[in-house]
C-alpha positions as YAML, in Angstrom:
chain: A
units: angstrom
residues:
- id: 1
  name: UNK
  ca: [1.40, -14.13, 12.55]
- id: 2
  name: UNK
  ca: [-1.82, -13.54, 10.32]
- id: 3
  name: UNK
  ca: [-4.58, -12.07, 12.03]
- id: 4
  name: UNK
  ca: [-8.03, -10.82, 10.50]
- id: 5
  name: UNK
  ca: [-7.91, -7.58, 12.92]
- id: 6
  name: UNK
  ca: [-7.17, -3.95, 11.41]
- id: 7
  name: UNK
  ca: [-3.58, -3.78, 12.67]
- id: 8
  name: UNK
  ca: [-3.57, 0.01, 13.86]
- id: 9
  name: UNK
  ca: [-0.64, 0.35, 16.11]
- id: 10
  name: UNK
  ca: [1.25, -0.62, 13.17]
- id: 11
  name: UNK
  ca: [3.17, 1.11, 10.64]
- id: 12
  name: UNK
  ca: [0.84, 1.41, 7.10]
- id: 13
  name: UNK
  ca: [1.29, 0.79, 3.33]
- id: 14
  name: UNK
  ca: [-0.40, 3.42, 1.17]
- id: 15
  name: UNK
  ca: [-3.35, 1.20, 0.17]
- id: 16
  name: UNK
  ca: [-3.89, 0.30, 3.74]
- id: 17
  name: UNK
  ca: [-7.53, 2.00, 3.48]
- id: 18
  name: UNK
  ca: [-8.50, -0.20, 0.11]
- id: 19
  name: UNK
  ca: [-7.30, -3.56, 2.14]
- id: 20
  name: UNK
  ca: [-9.23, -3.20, 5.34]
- id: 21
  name: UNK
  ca: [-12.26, -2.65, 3.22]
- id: 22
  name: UNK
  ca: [-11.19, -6.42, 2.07]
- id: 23
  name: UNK
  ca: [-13.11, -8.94, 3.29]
- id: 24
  name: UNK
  ca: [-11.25, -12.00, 3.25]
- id: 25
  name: UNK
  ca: [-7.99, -10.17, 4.26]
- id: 26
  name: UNK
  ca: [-5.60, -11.52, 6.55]
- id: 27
  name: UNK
  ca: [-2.54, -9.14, 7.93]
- id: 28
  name: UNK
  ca: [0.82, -10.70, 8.87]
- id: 29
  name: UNK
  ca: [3.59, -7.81, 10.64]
- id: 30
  name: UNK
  ca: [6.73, -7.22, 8.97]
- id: 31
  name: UNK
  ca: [9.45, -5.52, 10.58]
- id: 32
  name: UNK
  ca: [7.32, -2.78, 12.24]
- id: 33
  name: UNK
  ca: [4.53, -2.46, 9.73]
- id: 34
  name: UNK
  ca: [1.46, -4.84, 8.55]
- id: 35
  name: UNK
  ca: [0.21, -5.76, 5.17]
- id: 36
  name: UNK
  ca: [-2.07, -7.95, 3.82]
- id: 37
  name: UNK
  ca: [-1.32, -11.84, 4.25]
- id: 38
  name: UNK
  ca: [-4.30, -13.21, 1.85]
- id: 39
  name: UNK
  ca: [-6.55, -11.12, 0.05]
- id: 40
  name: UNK
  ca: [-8.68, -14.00, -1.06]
- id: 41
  name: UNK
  ca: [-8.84, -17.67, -0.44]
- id: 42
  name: UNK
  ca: [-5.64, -19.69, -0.39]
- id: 43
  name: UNK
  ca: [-6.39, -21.09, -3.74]
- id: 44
  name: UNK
  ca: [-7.42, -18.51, -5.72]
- id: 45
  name: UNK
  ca: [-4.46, -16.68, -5.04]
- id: 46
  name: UNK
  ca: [-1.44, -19.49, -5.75]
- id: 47
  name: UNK
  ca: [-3.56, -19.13, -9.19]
- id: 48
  name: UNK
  ca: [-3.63, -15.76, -9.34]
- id: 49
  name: UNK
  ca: [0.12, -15.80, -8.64]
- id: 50
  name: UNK
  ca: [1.03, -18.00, -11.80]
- id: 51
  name: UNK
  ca: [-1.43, -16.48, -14.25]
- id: 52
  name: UNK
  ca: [-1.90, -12.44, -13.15]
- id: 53
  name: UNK
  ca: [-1.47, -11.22, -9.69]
- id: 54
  name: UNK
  ca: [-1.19, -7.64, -7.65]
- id: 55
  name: UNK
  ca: [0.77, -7.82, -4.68]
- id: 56
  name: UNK
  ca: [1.59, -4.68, -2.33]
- id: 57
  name: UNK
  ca: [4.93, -4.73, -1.33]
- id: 58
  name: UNK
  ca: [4.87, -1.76, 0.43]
- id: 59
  name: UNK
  ca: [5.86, -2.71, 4.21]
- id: 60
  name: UNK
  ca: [9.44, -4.03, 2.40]
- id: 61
  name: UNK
  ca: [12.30, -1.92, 2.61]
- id: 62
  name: UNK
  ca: [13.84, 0.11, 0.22]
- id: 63
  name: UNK
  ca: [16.38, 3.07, -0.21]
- id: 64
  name: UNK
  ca: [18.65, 4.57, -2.39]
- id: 65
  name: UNK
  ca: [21.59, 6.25, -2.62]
- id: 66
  name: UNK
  ca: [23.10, 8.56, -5.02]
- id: 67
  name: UNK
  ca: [26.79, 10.50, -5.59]
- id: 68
  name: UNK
  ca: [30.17, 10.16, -7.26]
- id: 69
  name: UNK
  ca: [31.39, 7.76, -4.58]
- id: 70
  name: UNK
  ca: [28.15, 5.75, -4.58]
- id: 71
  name: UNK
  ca: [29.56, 2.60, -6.18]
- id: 72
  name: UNK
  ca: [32.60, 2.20, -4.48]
- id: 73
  name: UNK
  ca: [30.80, 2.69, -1.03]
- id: 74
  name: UNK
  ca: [28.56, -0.27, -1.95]
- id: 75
  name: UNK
  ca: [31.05, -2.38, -3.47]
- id: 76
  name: UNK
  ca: [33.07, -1.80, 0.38]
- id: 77
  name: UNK
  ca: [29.97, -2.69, 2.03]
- id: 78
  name: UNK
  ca: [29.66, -5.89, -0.07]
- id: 79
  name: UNK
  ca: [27.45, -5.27, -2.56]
- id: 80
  name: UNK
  ca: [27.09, -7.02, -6.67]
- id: 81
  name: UNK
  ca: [25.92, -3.81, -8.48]
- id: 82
  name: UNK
  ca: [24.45, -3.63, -11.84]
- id: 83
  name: UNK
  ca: [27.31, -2.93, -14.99]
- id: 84
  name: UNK
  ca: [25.17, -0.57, -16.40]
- id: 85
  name: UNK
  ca: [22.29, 1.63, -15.69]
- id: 86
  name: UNK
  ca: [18.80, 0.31, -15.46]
- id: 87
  name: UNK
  ca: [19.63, -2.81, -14.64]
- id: 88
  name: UNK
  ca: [19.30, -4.86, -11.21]
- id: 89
  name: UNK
  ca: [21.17, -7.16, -10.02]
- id: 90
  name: UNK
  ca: [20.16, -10.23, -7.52]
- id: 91
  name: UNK
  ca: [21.99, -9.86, -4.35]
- id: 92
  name: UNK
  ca: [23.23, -13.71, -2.62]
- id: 93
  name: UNK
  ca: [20.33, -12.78, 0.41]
- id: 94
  name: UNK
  ca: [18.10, -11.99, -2.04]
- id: 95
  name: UNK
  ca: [17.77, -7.86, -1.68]
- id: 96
  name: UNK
  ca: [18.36, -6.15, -5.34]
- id: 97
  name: UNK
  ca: [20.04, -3.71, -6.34]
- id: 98
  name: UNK
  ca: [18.71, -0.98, -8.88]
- id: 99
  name: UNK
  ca: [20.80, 1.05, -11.12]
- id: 100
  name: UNK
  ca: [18.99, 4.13, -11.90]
- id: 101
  name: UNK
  ca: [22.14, 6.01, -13.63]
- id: 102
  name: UNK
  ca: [25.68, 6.39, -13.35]
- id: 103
  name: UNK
  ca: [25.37, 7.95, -9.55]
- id: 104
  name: UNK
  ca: [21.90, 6.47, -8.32]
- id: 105
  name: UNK
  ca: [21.21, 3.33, -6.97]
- id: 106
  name: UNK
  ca: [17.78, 1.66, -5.05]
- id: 107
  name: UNK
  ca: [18.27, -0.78, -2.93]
- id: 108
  name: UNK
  ca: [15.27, -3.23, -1.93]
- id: 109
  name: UNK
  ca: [14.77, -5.89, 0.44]
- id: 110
  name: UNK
  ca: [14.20, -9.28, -0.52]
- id: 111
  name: UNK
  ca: [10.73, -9.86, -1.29]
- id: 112
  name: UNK
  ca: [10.21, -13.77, -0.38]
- id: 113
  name: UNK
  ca: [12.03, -13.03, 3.13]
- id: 114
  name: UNK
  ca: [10.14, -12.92, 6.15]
- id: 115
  name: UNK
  ca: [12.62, -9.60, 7.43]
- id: 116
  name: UNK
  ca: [10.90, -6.71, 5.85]
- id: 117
  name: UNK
  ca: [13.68, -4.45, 7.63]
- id: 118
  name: UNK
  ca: [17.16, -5.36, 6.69]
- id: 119
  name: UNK
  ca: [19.71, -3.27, 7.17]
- id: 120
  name: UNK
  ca: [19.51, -1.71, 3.47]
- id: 121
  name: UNK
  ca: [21.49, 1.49, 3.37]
- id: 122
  name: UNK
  ca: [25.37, 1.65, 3.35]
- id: 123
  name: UNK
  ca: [26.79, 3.99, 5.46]
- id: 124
  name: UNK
  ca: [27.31, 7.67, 4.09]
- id: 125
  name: UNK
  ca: [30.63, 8.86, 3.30]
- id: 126
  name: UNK
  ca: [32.14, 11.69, 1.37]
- id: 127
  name: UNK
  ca: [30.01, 12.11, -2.24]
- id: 128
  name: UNK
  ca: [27.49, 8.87, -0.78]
- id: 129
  name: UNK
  ca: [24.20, 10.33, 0.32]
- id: 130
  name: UNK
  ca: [21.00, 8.66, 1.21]
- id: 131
  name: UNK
  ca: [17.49, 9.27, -0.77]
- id: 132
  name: UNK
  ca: [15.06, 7.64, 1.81]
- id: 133
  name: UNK
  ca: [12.16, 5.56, -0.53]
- id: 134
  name: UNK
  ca: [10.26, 4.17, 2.33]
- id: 135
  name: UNK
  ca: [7.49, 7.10, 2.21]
- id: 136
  name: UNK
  ca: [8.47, 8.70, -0.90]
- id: 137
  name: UNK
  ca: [7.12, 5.50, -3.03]
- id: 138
  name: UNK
  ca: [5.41, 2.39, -2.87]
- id: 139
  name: UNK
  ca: [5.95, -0.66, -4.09]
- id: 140
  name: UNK
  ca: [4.16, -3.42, -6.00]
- id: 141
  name: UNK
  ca: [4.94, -6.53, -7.53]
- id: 142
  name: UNK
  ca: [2.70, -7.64, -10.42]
- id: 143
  name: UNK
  ca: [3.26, -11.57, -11.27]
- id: 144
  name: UNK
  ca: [2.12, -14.47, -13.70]
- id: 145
  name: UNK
  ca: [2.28, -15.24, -17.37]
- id: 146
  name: UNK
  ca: [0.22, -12.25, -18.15]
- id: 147
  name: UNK
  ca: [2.10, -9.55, -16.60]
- id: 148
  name: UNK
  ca: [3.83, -8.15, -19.87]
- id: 149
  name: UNK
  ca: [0.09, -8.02, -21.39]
- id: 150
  name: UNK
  ca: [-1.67, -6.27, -18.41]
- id: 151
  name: UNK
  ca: [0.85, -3.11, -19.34]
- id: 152
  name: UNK
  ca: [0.74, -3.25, -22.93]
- id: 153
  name: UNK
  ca: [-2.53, -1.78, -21.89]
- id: 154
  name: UNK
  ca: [-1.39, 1.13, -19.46]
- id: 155
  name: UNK
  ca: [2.09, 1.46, -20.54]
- id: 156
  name: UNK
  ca: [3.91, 2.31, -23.82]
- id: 157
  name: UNK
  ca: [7.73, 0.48, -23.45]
- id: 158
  name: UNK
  ca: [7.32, -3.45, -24.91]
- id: 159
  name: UNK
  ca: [7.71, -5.22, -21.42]
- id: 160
  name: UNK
  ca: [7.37, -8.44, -23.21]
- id: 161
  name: UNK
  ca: [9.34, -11.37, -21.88]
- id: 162
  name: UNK
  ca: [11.97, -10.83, -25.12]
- id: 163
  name: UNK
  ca: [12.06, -7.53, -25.58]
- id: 164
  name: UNK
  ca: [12.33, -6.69, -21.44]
- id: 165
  name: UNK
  ca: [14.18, -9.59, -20.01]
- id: 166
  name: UNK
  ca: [15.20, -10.59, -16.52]
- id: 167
  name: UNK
  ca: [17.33, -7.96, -15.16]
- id: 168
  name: UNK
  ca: [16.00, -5.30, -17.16]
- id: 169
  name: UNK
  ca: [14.83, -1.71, -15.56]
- id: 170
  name: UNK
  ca: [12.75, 0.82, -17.51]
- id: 171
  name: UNK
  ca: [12.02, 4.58, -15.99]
- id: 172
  name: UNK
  ca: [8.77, 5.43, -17.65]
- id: 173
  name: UNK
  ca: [5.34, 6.36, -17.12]
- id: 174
  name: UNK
  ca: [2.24, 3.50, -16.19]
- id: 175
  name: UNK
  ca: [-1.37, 4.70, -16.41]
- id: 176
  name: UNK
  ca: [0.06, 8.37, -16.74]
- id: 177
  name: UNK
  ca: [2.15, 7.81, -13.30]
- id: 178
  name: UNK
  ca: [6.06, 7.92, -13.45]
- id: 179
  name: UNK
  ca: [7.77, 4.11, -12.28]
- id: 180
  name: UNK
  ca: [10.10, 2.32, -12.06]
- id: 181
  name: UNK
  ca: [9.58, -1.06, -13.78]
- id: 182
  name: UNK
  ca: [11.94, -3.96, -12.89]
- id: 183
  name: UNK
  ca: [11.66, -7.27, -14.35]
- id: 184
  name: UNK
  ca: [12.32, -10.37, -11.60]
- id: 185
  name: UNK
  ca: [11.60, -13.28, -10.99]
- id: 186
  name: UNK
  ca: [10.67, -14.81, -7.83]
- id: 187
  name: UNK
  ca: [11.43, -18.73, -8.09]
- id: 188
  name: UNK
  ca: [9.50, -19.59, -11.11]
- id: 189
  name: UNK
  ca: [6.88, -17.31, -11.57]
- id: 190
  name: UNK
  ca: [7.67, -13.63, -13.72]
- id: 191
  name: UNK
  ca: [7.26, -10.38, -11.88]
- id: 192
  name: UNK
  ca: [7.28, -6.88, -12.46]
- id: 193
  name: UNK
  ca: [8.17, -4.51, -9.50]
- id: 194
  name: UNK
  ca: [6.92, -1.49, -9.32]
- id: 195
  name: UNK
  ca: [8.30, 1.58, -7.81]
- id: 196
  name: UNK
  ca: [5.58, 4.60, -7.76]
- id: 197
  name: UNK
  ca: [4.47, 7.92, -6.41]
- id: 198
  name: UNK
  ca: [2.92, 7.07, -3.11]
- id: 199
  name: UNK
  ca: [0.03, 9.61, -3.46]
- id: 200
  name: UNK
  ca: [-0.76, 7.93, -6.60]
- id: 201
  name: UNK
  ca: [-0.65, 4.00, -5.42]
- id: 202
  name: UNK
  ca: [-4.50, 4.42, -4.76]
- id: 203
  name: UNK
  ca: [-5.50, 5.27, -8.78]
- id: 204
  name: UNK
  ca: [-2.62, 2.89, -10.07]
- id: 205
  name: UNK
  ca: [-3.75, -0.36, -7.88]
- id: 206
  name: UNK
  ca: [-7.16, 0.24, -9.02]
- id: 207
  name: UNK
  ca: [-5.81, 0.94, -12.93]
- id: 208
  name: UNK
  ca: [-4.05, -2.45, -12.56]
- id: 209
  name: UNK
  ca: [-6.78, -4.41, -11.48]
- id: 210
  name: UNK
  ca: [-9.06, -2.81, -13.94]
- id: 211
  name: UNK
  ca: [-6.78, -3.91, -16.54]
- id: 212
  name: UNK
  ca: [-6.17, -7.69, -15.45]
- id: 213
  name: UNK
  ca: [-9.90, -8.43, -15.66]
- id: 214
  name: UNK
  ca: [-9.44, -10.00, -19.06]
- id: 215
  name: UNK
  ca: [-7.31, -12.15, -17.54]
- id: 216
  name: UNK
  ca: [-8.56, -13.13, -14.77]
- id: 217
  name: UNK
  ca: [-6.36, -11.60, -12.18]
- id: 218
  name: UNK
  ca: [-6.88, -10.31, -8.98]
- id: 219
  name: UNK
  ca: [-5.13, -8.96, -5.37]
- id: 220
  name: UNK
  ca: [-3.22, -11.76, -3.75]
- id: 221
  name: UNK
  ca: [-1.20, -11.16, 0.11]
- id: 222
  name: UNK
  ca: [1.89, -11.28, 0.89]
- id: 223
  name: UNK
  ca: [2.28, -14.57, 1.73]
- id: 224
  name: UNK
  ca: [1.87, -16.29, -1.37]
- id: 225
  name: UNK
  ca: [5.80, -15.03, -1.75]
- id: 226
  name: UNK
  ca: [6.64, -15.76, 1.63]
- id: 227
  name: UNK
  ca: [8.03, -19.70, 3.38]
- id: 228
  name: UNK
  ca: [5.53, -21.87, 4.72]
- id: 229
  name: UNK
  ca: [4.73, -21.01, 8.50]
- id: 230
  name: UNK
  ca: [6.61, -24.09, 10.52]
- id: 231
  name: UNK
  ca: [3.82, -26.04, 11.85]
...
């Protein structure tokens, strides 16, 4: 449920501090955190969403694991993993599934679902460990026709739609900070996850909004993404 009031029981995303300061935001609880559910008007946002859009994704879950055994655990625990490394592959429930090498994996929830806490992580086992993600790194989705453009200005792999398609992971650096770029697609529109140094989500938000001025783009919530509220 939305509500305009500073949710501070709850859990936090790394740019909670930016989004209070937010006037039109809206909060909607996932799992046991909040993040924003609008950002601006209603709108403005299912236009930001086609053309150039920041979301913060950081109340979703995420994990990874890493070791010799890693692959075959997953596979038991009914997991599609990528063939190769950095690559992810579209799980039937909608998480993904990240191959970062030959031994490391992320695993993230599905960002259109309403359960920001799925059971994510496959039990150990002998050479199967966990990495925890959840405070280690953020995680934000940029979306519309003008992604690939927006980091042609702060990053130096092509992301273009050819050159990076669907599926594709690169491990690089974004306005100086190391990520983890992913390119998705949620329904329609293009996206580009990504997966970044917590302490530095506060400078990269505001490098990515800096840079999708020239195309209009803008902060949207959370539930641009999400199914329509019954009712």
């Amino acid at each position: 449920m939305a509500t305009r009031n500073d949710p501070l029981p709850l859990a936090r995303t790394p740019l909670h501090a930016l989004h209070v300061q937010a006037p039109d935001c809206t909060w909607v609880t996932l799992g046991d955190g909040a993040t924003p559910a609008r950002l601006a008007e209603a709108g403005t946002e299912t236009s930001r969403l086609a053309r150039c859009g920041l979301i913060d994704l950081s109340a979703l879950a995420r994990t990874g694991v890493r070791g010799p055994a890693a692959a075959d655990t997953l596979r038991e625990q009914g997991y599609r993993l990528p063939e190769a490394p950095n690559r992810c592959q579209a799980q039937p429930d909608g998480r993904r599934v990240v191959r970062l090498s030959a031994t490391e994996y992320l695993l993230l929830a599905d960002p259109q679902a309403t359960d920001a806490t799925p059971a994510l992580a496959p039990d150990e086992a002998p050479g199967c460990y966990g990495l925890p993600r959840q405070d280690s790194h953020a995680w934000l989705a940029l979306t519309g026709e003008h992604a690939a453009a927006v980091m042609a200005k702060l990053c130096a792999v092509d992301l273009a739609d050819d050159a990076f398609t669907e599926g594709q992971v690169a491990q690089t650096s974004v306005a100086r900070v190391d990520a983890i770029v992913i390119r998705d697609r949620l329904d329609t529109t293009p996206c580009l996850h990504l997966l970044v140094d917590s302490a530095a989500t506060d400078y990269l938000w505001s490098a990515l909004l800096d840079a999708m001025q020239e195309f209009d783009g803008g902060p949207l919530g959370i539930a641009e993404l999400l199914p329509p509220t019954p009712g």
